[in-house]
Amino acid sequence: MIHALTRLGRLAIALLALRLLTVPALAQPAPTDAWLDQTRTRWVAVAQKIWETPELALEEKKSSAALAAELEKEGFRVAWGSGGEATAFIATAGAGKPVVALLAEYDALPGLSQAAGKPKKEALVESGPGHGCGHNLLGTAAVAAAIAANRARVEQKLPGTIQLFGTPAEEQLYGKTFMVRDGAFRDTDVVLSWHPDDQNRIINRTRLAATAVDVEFFGRSSHAAASPWLGRSSLDALVLFDHAMALMREHIKPTARIHRIVSKGGAAANIIPDYAKGQYWLRDSTGDSVNEMLARLRKAADGAALATETRAQVTLLFSVREPVVNNALDRLLQKELERVGPPAFDAADSEFAAAMQKELGFETAGLATAVMPYRERNGGTASSDIAEVSAAAPLAELNVAARPLGTAAHHWAETACAAHPIGYKAMMIAAKVLAASAVDLLKDPALVIAARDDFQKETKGKPYVSPLAPDAKPQRY
Ligand SMILES: [Zn+2]
């Protein structure tokens, strides 16, 4: 018995020694981490300034200027007007290959004005715009990361170019699509991005393809009581068309979504409306499926027009495909996200999160405190024009927890968190992950080759085809 215990003891000591030998060395902080920590107040000030002047799609003059000014201060060359969008810019530092790009968004959303640091709905400006998608954090983190990576490039004498794309009008789902159509990403080797979320993870293959159209009907006006037989109601046509779309819902894939609003339905009930307009969004896991639904929508519009003796017109507002996944870049972002770790939320952050969750009637689950393990098909289902970039160049995207668990973007809760320590902590984590990943790509040509190989495999080498007409111009809808 004594002998056995001794043997067990020896075995335990041997196992312990083996464990000590095999425990991985603690991940080293990247030089870009330290610089971002030192300059934290600068980035919080930029993000706060953009939050305080929320600008809608294509109107982001102050927001884009604030970000571009930071880049110019650090020696980036800035060119404006990519894709025919006045508030789009491309900032470049360095020269030659590889060309590593980051994406900045900065548009706000209508009606999501919200007081900072309030865990309940309280508009700063009634019905005013607000950063309900956290793009003030998104854009600032990307700019901070681009500058940090470029400083590392200079200090470590690394080859290559750092690009930062200032991409407007994401909330219209076409800002980047126009830039891609006009060849902005032609020389870019890899693209990295992030989005505020309630989780820390790599987004993979879950964003939906989406297409939106205006459906207009043109009829003939008449007095609704005195001579209705002379009129042809465009609203009748829209109602009939909408019914056809509602019936179509039984015959679409379970992954598909159809949503709509009536934008114009007439001026007064006693006038036969000669004009009616609806906006319809079609979404599914693939762009091919969305295109099939669009063809059926066009038939339904023509059918409704025929039945009501009106004329139908279908106009494309935007179209984005499903993202092209890049596993090589996903793995790089995952490695750096695990190294940097999740935001270090404190007791005050948790209290704020719990108060917000209680206000919303959600489980008081607090904030995400871990990084989700890498897995395929991870992330939210929101569509984004980032998918168009992913079809033009290898791209990966991560989420960092910037709001309480269970809360969603496009909501006052996100606006509140986007000017709160919770949002700023997420922003700095994103900046560190993006900066370190960009430096990894400059240092290791094999990573860029792997990303390019994955891109070729996923796209089967097919060239990018824009969903936009060559002469289409960005317009608010
Ligand atoms: Zn967004």
Coordinates of C-alpha atoms and ligand atoms in Angstrom, one line a residue, residues 105 133-135 138 170-171 195 410, ligand 1:
E105 CA -18.3 53.2 -41.1
C133 CA -25.6 50.9 -34.7
G134 CA -22.5 52.1 -32.9
H135 CA -20.7 53.3 -36.1
L138 CA -16.7 51.2 -35.5
E170 CA -23.8 51.6 -44.6
E171 CA -27.3 52.0 -43.2
H195 CA -18.9 45.5 -35.7
H410 CA -30.8 49.6 -34.5
Ligands
ZN1 ZN -24.0 48.7 -38.4

